Short mmCIF file of C-alpha atoms in Angstrom, two decimals:
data_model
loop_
_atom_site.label_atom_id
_atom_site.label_comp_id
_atom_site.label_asym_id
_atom_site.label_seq_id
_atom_site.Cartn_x
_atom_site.Cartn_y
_atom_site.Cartn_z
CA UNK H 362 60.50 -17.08 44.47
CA UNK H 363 62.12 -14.36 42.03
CA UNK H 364 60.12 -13.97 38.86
CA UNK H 365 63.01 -14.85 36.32
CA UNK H 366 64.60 -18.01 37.62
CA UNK H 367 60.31 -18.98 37.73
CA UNK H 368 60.33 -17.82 33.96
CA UNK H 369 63.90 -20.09 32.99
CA UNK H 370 62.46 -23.45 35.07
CA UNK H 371 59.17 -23.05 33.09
CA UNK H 372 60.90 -22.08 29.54
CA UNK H 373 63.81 -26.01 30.34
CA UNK H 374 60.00 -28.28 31.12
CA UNK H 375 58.69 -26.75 27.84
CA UNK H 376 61.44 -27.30 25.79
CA UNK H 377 62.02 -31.06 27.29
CA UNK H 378 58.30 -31.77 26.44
CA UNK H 379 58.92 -30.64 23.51
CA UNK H 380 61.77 -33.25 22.16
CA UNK H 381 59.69 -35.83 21.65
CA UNK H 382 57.17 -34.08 20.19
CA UNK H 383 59.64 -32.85 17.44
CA UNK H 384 60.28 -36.28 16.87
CA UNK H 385 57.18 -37.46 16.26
CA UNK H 386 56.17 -34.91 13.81
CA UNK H 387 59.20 -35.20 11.83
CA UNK H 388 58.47 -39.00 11.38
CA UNK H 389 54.61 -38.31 10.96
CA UNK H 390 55.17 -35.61 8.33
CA UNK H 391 57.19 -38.13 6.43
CA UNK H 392 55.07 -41.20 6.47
CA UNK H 393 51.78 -39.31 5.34
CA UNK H 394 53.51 -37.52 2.71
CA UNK H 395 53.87 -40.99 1.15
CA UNK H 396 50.58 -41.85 1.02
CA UNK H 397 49.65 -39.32 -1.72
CA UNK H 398 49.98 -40.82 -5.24
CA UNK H 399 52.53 -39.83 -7.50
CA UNK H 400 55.89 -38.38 -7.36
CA UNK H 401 57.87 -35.60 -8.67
CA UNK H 402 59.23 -37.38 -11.84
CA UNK H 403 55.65 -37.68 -13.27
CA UNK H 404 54.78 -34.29 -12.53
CA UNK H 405 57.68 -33.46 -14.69
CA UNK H 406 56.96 -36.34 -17.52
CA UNK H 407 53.41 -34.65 -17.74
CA UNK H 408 54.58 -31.66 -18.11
CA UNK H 409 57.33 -31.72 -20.75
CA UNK H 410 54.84 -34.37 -22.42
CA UNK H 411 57.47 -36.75 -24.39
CA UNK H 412 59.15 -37.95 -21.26
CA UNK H 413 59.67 -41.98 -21.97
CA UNK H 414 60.00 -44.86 -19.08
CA UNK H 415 63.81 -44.97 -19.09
CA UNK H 416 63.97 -40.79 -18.31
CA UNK H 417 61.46 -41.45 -15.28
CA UNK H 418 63.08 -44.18 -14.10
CA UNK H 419 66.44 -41.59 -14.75
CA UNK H 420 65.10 -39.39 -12.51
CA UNK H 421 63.83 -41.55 -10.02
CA UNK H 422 67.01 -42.77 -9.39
CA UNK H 423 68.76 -39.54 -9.34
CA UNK H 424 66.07 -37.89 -6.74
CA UNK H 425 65.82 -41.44 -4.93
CA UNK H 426 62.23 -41.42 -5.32
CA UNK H 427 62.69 -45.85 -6.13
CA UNK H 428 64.73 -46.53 -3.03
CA UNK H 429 62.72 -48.14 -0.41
CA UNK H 430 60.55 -46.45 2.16
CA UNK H 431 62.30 -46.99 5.29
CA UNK H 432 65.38 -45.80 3.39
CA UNK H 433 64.65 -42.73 2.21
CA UNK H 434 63.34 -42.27 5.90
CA UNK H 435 66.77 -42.71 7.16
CA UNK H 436 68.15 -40.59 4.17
CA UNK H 437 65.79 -37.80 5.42
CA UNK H 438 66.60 -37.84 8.95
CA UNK H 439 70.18 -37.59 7.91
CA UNK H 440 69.62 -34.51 6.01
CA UNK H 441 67.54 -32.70 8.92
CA UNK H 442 71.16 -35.07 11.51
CA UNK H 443 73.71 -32.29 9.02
CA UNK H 444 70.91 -29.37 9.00
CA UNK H 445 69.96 -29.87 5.32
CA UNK H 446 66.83 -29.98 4.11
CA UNK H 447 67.13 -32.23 1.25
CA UNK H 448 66.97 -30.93 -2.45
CA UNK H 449 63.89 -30.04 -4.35
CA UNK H 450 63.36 -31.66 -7.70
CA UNK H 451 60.75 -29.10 -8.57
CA UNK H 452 61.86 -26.27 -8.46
CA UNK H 453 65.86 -27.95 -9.23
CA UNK H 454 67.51 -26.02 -6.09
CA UNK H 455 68.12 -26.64 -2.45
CA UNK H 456 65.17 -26.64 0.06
CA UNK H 457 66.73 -25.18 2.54
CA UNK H 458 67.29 -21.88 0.03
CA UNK H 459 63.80 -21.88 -1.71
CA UNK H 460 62.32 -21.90 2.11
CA UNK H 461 64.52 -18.74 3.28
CA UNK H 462 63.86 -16.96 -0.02
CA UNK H 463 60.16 -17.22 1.28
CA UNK H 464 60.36 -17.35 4.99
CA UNK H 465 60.71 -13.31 5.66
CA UNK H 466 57.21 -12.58 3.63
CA UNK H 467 55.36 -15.34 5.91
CA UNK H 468 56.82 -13.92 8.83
CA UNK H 469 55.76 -10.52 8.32
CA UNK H 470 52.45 -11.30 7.11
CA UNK H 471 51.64 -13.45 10.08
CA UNK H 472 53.10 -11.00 12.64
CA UNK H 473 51.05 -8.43 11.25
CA UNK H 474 47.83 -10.63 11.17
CA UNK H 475 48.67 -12.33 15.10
CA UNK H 476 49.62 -8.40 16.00
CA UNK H 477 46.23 -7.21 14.49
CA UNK H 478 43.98 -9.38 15.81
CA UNK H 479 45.45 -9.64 19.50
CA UNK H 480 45.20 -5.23 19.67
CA UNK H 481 41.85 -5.16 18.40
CA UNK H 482 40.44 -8.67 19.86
CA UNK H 483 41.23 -7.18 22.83
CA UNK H 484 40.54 -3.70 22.58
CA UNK H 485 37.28 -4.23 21.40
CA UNK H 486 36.78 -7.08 24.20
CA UNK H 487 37.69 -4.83 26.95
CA UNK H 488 34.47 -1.96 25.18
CA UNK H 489 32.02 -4.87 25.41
CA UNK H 490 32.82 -6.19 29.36
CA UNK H 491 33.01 -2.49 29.99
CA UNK H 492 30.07 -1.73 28.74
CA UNK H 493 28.40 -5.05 28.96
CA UNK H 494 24.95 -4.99 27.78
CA UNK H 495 24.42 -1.69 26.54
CA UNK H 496 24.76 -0.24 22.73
CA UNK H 497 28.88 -0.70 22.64
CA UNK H 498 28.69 -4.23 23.42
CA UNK H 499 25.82 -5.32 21.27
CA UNK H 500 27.61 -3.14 18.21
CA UNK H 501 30.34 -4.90 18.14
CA UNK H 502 29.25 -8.44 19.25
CA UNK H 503 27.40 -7.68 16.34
CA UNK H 504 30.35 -7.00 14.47
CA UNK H 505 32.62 -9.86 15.50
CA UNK H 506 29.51 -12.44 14.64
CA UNK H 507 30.16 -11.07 11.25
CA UNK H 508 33.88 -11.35 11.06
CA UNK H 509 33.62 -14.81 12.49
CA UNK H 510 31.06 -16.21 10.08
CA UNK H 511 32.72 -14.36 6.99
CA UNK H 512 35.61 -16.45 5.17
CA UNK H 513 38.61 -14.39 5.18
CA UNK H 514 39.26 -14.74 1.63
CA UNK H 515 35.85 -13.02 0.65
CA UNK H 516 37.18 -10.21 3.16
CA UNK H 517 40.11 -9.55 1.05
CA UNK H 518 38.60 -9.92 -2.00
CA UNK H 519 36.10 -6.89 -0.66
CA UNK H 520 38.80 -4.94 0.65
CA UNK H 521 40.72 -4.84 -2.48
CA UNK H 522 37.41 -4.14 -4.33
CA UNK H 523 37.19 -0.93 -2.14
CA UNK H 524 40.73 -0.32 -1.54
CA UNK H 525 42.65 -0.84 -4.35
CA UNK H 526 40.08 -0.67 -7.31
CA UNK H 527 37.96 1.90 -6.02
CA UNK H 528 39.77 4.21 -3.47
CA UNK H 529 43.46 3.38 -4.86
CA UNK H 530 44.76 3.50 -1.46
CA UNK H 531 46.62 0.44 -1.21
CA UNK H 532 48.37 -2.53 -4.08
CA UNK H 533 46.11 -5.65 -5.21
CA UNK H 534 48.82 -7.69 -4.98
CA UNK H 535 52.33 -8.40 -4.45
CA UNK H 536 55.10 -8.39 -1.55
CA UNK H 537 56.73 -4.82 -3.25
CA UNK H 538 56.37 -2.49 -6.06
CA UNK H 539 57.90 -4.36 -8.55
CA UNK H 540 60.72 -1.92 -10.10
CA UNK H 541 60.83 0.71 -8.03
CA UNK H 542 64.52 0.42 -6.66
CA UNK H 543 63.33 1.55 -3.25
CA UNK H 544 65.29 2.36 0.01
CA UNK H 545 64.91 3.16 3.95
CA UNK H 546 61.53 4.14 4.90
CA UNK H 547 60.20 4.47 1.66
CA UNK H 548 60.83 1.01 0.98
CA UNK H 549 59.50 0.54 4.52
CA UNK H 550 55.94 1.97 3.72
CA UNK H 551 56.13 0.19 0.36
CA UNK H 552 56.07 -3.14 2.38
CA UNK H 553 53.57 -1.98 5.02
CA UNK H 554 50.87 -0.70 2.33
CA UNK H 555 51.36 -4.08 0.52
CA UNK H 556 50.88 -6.27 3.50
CA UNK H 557 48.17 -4.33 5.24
CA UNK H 558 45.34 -5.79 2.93
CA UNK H 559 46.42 -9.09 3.18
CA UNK H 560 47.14 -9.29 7.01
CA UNK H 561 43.41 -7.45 7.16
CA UNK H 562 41.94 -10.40 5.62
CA UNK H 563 44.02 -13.18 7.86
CA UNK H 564 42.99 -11.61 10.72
CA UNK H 565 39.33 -10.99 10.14
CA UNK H 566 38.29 -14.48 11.88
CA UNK H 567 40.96 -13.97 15.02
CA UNK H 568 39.51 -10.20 15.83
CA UNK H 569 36.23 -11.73 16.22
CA UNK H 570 37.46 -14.66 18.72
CA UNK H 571 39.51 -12.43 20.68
CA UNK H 572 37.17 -10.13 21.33
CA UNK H 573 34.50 -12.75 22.60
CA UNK H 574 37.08 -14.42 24.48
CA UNK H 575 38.34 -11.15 26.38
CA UNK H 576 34.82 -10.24 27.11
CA UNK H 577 33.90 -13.38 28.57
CA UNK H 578 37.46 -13.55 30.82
CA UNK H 579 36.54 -10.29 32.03
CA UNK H 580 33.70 -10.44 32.82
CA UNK H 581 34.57 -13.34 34.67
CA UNK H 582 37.41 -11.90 36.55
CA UNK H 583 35.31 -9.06 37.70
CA UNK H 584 33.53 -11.12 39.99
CA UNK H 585 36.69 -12.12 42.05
CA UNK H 586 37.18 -11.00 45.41
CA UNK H 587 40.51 -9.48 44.81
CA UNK H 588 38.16 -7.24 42.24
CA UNK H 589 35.75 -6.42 44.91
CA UNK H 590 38.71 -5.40 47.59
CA UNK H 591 40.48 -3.42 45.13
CA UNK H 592 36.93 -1.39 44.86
CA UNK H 593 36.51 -1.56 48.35
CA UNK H 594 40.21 0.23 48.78
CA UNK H 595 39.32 3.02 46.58
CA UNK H 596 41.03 2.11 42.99
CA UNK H 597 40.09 4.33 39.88
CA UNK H 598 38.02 1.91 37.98
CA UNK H 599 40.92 2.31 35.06
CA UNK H 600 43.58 0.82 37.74
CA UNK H 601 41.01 -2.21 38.67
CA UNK H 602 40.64 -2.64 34.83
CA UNK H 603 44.05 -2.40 33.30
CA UNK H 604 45.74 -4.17 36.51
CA UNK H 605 43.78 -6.27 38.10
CA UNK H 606 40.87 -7.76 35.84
CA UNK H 607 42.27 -7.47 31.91
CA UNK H 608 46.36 -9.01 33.31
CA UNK H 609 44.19 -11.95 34.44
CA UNK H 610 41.50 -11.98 31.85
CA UNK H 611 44.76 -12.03 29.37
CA UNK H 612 45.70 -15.77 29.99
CA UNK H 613 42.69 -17.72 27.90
CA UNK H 614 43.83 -14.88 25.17
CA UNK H 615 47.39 -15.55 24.90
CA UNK H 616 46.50 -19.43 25.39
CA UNK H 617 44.00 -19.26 22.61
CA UNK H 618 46.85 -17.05 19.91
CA UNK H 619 49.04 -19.51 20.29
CA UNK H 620 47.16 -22.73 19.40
CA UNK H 621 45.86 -20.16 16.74
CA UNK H 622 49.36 -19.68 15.16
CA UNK H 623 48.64 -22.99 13.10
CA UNK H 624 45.42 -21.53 11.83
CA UNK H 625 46.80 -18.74 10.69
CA UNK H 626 49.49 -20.66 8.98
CA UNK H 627 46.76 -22.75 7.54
CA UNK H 628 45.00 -19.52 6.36
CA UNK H 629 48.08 -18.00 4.74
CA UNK H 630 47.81 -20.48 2.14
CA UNK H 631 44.22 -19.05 0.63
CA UNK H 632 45.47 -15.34 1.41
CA UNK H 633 48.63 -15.71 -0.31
CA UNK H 634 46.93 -16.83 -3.49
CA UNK H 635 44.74 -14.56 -3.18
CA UNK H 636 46.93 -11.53 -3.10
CA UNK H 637 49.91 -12.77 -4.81
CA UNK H 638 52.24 -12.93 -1.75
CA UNK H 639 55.07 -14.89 -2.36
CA UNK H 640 55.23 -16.83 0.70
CA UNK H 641 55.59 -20.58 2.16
CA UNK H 642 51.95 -20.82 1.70
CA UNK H 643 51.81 -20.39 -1.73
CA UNK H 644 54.76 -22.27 -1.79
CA UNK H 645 53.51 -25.24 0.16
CA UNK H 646 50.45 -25.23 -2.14
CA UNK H 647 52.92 -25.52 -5.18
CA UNK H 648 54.60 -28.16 -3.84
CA UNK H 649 51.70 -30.31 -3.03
CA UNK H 650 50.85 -29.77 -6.88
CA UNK H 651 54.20 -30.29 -7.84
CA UNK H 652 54.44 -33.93 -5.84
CA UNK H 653 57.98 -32.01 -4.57
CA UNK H 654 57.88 -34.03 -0.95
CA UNK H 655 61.07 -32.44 -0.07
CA UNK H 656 59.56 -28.79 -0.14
CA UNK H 657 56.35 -30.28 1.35
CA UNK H 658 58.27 -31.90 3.97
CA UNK H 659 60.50 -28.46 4.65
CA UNK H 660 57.06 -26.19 5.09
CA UNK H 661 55.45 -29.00 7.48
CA UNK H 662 58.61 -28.78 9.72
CA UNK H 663 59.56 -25.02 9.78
CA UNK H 664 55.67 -24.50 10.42
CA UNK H 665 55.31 -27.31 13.27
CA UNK H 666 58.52 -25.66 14.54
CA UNK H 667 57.23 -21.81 14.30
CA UNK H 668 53.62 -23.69 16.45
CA UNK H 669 55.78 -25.36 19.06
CA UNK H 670 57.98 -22.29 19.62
CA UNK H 671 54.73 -19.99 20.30
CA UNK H 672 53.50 -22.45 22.65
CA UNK H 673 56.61 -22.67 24.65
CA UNK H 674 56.53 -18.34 24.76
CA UNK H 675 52.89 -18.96 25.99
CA UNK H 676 53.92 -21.38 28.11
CA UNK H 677 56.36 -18.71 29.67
CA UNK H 678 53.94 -15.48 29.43
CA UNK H 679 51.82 -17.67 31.38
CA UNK H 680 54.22 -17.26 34.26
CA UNK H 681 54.54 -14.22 33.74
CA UNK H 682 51.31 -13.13 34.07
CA UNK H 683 49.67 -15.28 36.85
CA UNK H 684 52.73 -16.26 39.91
CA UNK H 685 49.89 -18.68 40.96
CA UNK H 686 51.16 -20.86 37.94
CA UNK H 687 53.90 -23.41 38.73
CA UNK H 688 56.76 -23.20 37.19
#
């Protein structure tokens, strides 16, 4: 069976188990969101601190915060039926826009982080089954203990310790330099040196399971017979390696990053407050404090979406990888 038609057949079952699952978290998202006290309107009474009972009860009204439960379930789903996201009370503009202004930073700071961790996870996974029990492996099993039991947030805080305060390679904080009217690849670097810190720390944790996770796999794959006949024909070890034990070895990896893509999402929340990224973590967080369930409600979908999208890729590179799996 041709390789492509295999790839479309698995991507159409993905994406009809997926349907209900959509469903389910949309609903979910909803229901548990009203279970934590408060609402916008006395966010915003406490704040402006002379607020009196008929204002809240103004506001209420206007954001349809007092309208029953099960209706402002069925307003909701009509908003997501006419691909609107509601509007946020907080921060007084459409949720759709505020998530969009945000979106691109979280995208490229978790691209980085997943593209980080994957290279090196596996680069320095495919050193230690290489070299299993001698000085390379024990370094860095050594090394990826450390990552793994070190919060990423102390990481960053470290790295911009050394980084920006002492060598003054790389910016503290911040998406861009603020006021520098930049353009092409200058403005290019200027993104790359701000999210390189950042992405660093997010990543920390993942390096270390990837690289314990391709060791394992390969070492595991090595004792195959298809391993022992490609010896037996005469391979260069670096053919048997790259083609035949690390392509197999690959598939608990890949599996693995994308159950991982809601950790990392989890984890941008602590990074982006830590370096001042202005992204849906820091946004999310905000919201939460803000009681804005609109916003909240926006990040928990776009994020469930973003996880059930890398599965369904997995799904596919799954395929890809081993023709043993059905489509």
């Amino acid at each position: 069976m041709n390789r492509l038609p295999r790839l479309f057949k698995a991507l159409r079952r993905a994406l009809l188990y997926a349907l209900p699952t959509v469903i389910g978290i949309v609903i979910l998202n909803f229901l548990l969101l009203q279970l934590v006290p408060g609402d916008a309107a006395d966010v915003l009474a406490g704040e402006s601190g002379s607020a009196t009972a008929e204002t809240m009860a103004m506001m209420r009204s206007h954001f349809g915060l007092d309208l029953p439960l099960w209706h402002q379930l069925l307003n909701y789903l009509n908003h997501l039926a006419h691909f609107s996201l509601g509007f946020s009370p907080r921060f007084n503009m459409p949720v759709m826009e505020l998530i969009w202004s945000r979106l691109p930073n979280t995208l490229l700071l978790m691209a980085s982080a997943l593209a980080i961790s994957v290279v090196l996870g596996i680069l320095c996974g495919v050193v230690m089954a290489t070299w299993a029990g001698r000085w390379p492996d024990r370094v860095l099993s050594l090394l990826s203990l450390l990552l793994y039991s070190t919060p990423g947030f102390w990481i960053g805080l470290m790295a911009v310790v050394l980084f920006s305060v002492h060598l003054g390679w790389l910016p503290s904080d911040g998406s861009t330099t603020i006021g520098a009217a930049l353009s092409g690849w200058d403005a290019l670097r200027d993104r790359i040196s701000h999210a390189l810190l950042p992405a660093l720390a997010l990543s920390s944790v993942f390096i270390a399971i990837y690289a314990r996770l391709t060791r394992a796999a390969m070492l595991e794959v090595q004792t195959q017979d298809y391993v022992r006949t490609a010896e037996a024909k005469g391979l260069h070890p670096f053919i048997i390696q790259l083609r035949h034990v690390l392509r197999n070895a690959l598939i608990p990896v890949t599996t693995v990053a994308g159950i991982h893509l809601g950790n990392l999402l989890g984890g941008a929340v602590v990074i982006e407050t830590v370096f001042s990224w202005p992204g849906l973590g820091r946004l999310a967080l905000e919201a939460v404090q803000g009681r804005d369930y609109a916003v909240s409600l926006g990040v928990l979908l776009l994020s469930s979406f973003m996880v059930i999208l890398a599965n369904l890729l997995v799904d596919v590179l799954h395929v890809w990888l081993d023709p043993r799996i059905k489509a």
